[in-house]
mmCIF file of C-alpha atoms in Angstrom:
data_model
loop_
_atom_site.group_PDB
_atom_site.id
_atom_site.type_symbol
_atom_site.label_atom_id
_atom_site.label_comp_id
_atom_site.label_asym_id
_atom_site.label_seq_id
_atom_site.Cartn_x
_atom_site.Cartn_y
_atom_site.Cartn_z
ATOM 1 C CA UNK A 67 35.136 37.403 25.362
ATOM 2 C CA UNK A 68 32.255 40.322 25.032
ATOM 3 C CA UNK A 69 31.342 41.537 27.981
ATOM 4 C CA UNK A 70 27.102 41.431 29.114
ATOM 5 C CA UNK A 71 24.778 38.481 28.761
ATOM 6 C CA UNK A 72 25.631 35.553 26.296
ATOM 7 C CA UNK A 73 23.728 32.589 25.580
ATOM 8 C CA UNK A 74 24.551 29.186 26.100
ATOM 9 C CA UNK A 75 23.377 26.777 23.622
ATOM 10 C CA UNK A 76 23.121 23.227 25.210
ATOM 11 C CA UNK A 77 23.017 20.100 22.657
ATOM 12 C CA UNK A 78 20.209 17.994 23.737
ATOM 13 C CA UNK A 79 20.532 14.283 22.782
ATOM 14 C CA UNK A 80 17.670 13.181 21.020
ATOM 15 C CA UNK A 81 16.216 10.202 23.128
ATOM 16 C CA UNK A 82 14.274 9.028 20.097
ATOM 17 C CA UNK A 83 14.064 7.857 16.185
ATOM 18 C CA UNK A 84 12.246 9.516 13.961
ATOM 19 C CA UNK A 85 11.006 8.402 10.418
ATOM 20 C CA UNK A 86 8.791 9.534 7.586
ATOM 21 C CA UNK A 87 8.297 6.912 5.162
ATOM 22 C CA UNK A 88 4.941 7.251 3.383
ATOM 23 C CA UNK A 89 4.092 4.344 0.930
ATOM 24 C CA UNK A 90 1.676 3.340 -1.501
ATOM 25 C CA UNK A 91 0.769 -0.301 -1.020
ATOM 26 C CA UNK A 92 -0.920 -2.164 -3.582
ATOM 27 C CA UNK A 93 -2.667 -5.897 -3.581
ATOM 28 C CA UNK A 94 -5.071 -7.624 -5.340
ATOM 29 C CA UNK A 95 -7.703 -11.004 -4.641
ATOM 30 C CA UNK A 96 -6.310 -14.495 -5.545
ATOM 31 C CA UNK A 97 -6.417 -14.430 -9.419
ATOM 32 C CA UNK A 98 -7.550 -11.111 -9.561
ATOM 33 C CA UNK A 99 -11.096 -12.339 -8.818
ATOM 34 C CA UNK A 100 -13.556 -9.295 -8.728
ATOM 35 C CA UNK A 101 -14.929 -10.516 -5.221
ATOM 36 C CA UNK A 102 -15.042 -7.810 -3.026
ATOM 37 C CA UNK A 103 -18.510 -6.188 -3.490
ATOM 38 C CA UNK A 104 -18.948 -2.312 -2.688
ATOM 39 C CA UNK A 105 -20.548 -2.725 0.736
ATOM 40 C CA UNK A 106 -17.953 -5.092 1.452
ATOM 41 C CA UNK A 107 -14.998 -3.073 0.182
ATOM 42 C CA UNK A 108 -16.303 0.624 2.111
ATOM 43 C CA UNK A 109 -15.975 -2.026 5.513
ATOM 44 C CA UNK A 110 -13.001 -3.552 4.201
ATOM 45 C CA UNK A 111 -11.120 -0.224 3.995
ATOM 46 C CA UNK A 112 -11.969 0.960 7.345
ATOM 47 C CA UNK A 113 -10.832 -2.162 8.295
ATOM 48 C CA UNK A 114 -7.477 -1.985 6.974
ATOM 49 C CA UNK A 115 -6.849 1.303 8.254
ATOM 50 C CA UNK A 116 -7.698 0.274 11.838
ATOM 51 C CA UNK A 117 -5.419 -2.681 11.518
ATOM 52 C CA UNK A 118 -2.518 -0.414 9.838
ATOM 53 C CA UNK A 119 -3.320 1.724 13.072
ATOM 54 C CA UNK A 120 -2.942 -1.063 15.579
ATOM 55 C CA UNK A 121 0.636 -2.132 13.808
ATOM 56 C CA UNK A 122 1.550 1.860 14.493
ATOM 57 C CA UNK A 123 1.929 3.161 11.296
ATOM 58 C CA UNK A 124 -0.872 5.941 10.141
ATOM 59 C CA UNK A 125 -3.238 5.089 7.241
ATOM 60 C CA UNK A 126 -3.917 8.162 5.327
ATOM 61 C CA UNK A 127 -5.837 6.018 2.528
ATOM 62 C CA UNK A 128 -7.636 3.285 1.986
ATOM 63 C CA UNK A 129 -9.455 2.537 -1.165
ATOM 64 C CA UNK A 130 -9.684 0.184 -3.541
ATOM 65 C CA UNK A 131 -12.318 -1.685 -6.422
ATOM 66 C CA UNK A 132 -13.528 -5.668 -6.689
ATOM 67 C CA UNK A 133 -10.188 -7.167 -7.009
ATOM 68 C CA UNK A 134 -7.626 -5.154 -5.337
ATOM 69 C CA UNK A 135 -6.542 -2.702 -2.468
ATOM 70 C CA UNK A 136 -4.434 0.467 -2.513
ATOM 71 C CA UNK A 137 -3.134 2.293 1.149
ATOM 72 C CA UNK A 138 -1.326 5.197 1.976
ATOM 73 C CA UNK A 139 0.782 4.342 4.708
ATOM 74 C CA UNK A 140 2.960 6.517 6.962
ATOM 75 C CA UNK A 141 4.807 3.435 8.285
ATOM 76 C CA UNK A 142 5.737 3.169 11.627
ATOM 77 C CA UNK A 143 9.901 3.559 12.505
ATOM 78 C CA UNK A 144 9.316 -0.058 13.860
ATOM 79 C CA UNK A 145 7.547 -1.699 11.226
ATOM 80 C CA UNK A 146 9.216 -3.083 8.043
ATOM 81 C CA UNK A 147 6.826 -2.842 4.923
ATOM 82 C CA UNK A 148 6.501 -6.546 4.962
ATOM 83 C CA UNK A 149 5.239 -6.634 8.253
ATOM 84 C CA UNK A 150 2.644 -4.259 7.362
ATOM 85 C CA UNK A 151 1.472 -6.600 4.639
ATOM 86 C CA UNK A 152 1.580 -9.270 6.169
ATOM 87 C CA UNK A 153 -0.485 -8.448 9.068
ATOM 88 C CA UNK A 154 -2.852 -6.396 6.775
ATOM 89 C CA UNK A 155 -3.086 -9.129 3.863
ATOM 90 C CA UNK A 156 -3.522 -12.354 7.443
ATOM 91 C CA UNK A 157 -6.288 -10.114 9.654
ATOM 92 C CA UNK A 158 -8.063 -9.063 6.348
ATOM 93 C CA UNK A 159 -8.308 -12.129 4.837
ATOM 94 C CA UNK A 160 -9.427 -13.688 8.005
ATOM 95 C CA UNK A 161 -12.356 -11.127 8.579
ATOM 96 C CA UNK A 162 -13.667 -11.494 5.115
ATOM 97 C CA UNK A 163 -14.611 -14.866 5.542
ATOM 98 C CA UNK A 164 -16.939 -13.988 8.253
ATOM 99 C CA UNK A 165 -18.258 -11.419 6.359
ATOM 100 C CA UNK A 166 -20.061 -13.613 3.825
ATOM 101 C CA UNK A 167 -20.582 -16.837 2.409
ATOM 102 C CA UNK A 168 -19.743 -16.047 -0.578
ATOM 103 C CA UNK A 169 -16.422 -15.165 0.976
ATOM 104 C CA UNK A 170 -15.587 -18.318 2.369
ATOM 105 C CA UNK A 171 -12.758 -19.662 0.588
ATOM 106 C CA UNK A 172 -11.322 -15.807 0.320
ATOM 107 C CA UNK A 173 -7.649 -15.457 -0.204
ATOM 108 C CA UNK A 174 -5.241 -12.266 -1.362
ATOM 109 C CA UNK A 175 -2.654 -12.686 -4.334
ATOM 110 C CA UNK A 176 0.866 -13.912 -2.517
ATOM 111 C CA UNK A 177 2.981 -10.629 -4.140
ATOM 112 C CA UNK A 178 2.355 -7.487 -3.812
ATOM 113 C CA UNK A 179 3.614 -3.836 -4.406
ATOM 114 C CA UNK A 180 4.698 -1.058 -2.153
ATOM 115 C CA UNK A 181 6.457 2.290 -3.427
ATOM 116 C CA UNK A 182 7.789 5.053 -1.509
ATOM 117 C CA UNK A 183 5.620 8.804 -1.715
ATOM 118 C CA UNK A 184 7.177 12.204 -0.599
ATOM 119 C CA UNK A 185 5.005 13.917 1.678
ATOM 120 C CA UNK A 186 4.480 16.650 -1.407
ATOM 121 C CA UNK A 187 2.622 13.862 -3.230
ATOM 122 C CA UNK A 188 0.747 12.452 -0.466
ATOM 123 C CA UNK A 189 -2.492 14.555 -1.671
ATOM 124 C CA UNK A 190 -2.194 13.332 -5.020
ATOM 125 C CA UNK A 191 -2.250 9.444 -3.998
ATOM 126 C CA UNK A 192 -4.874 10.266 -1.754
ATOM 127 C CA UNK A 193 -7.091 11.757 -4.637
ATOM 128 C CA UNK A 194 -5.660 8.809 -7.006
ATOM 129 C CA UNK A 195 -6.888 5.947 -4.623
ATOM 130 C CA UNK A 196 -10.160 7.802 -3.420
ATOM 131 C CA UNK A 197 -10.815 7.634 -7.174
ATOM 132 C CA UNK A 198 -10.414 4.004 -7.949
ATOM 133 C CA UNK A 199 -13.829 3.208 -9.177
ATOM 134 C CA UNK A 200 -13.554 5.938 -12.105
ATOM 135 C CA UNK A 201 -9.888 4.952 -12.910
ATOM 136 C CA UNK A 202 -11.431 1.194 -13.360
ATOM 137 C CA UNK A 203 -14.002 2.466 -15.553
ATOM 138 C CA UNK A 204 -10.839 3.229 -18.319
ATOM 139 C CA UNK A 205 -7.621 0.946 -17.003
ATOM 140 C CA UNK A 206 -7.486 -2.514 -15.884
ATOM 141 C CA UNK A 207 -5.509 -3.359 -12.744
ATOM 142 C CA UNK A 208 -2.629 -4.978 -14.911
ATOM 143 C CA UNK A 209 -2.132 -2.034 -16.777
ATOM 144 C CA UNK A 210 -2.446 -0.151 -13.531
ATOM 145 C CA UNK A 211 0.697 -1.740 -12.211
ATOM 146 C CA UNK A 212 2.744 -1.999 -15.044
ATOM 147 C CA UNK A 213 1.871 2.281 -15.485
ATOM 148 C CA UNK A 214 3.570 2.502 -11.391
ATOM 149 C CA UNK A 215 6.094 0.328 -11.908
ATOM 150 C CA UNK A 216 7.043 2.724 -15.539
ATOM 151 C CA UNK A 217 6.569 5.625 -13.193
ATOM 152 C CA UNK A 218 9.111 4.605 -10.473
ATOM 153 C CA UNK A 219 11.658 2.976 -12.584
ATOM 154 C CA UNK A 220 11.427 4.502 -15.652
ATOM 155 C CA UNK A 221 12.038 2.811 -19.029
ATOM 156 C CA UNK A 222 13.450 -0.440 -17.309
ATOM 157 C CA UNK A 223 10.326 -2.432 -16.844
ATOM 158 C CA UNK A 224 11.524 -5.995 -18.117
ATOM 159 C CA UNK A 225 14.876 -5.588 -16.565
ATOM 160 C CA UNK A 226 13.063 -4.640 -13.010
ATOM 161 C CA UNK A 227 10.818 -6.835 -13.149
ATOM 162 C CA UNK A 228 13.170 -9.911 -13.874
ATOM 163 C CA UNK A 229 16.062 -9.016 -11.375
ATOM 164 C CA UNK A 230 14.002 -6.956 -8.543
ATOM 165 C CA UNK A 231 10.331 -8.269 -8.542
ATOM 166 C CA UNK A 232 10.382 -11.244 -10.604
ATOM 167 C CA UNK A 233 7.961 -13.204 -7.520
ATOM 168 C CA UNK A 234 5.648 -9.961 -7.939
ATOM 169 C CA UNK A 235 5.073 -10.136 -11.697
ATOM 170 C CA UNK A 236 4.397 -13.764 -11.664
ATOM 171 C CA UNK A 237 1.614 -12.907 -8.935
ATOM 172 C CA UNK A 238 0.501 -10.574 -11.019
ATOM 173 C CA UNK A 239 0.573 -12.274 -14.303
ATOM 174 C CA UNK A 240 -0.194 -12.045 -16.912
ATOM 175 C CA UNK A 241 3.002 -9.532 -17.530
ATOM 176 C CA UNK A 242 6.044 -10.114 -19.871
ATOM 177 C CA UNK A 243 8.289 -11.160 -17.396
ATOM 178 C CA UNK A 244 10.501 -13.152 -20.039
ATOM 179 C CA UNK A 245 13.817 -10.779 -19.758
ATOM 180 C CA UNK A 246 14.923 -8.406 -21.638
#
C-alpha cells in the first residue's frame, strides 16, 4: 500500500430516476377540419405547453396550423406518452369550446402520433414546428405524416402501418392502410 495521502472514493446511491425522452407529438381536429383560427391557435399553443407543464414534462414546442398540433416534449420519468395526450388532447378540447362559438361542438381526431427525438435534433424540430404555416403552404398534413412515419421506419410504411399503427392510419385516413 503507498505510503502518504490516498483518496477514498465512496459510491453514492443514486436516490432518484432520471430520464430524457424528448418526443414529437402530433394531432390533428376531428376530420382534419381547418378550425383552429390563428388567434386561436397562438392561445392554443401556450395553452398546451402550460398543461404539458402541469403533467411535469417540459414543452420545448408548441406550434401548429388550422387542423393540427405538433409539441416537443421532454416527457416527464412519470408520465407515459399516452398520458400526456390524453390530458393534452381532454383539457384542450375542453378550453376551446369556451373560446368561441364557433368552437362549440370542437373535438380532436381519436389517434395520434408521437416519435422519439435525440436531444441533437431537438433544434431542428423546434425550427420544423415553429415553421408550420410555410410547410402548409407546399405539403398537406397527410403527406406530412406519411413523410415522418417514412423517416422513422424507413421503407416499411404499409407493413407499419398495418401491424403497429393500424388505429392511427384509420384516424388519419385517407392512407393506404390495405397491407402490403
Amino acid at each position: 500500500m503507498p505510503r502518504g495521502l490516498t483518496a477514498r472514493y465512496r459510491i453514492l446511491a443514486t436516490p432518484q430516476s432520471l430520464a430524457l425522452v424528448i418526443v414529437h407529438v402530433i394531432f390533428s381536429t376531428h376530420d382534419r377540419d381547418p378550425v383552429l383560427s390563428h388567434p386561436t391557435r397562438h392561445d392554443l399553443h401556450a395553452y398546451l405547453a402550460t398543461r404539458a407543464r402541469l403533467t411535469g414534462c417540459e414543452c420545448y414546442c408548441a406550434g401548429g396550423v388550422s387542423d393540427h398540433m405538433h409539441l416537443a416534449v421532454r416527457l416527464s420519468r412519470t408520465v407515459t406518452v399516452a398520458k400526456l395526450v390524453e390530458e393534452l388532447k381532454t383539457s384542450s378540447s375542453k378550453w376551446l369550446k369556451t373560446q368561441s362559438p364557433n368552437l362549440k361542438l370542437f373535438s380532436w381526431q381519436s389517434g395520434y402520433g408521437a416519435f422519439s427525438v435525440g436531444p441533437s435534433d431537438l433544434p431542428a424540430l423546434r425550427r420544423y414546428i415553429q415553421t408550420q404555416e410555410t410547410h402548409h403552404a407546399k405539403h398537406s398534413f397527410q403527406d406530412e405524416f406519411r413523410g415522418v412515419v417514412e423517416e422513422v421506419w424507413g421503407g416499411v410504411r404499409r407493413a407499419v402501418c398495418v401491424g403497429l399503427i393500424g388505429n392511427l392510419c384509420r384516424a388519419f385516413s385517407p392512407w393506404d392502410c390495405g397491407g402490403p
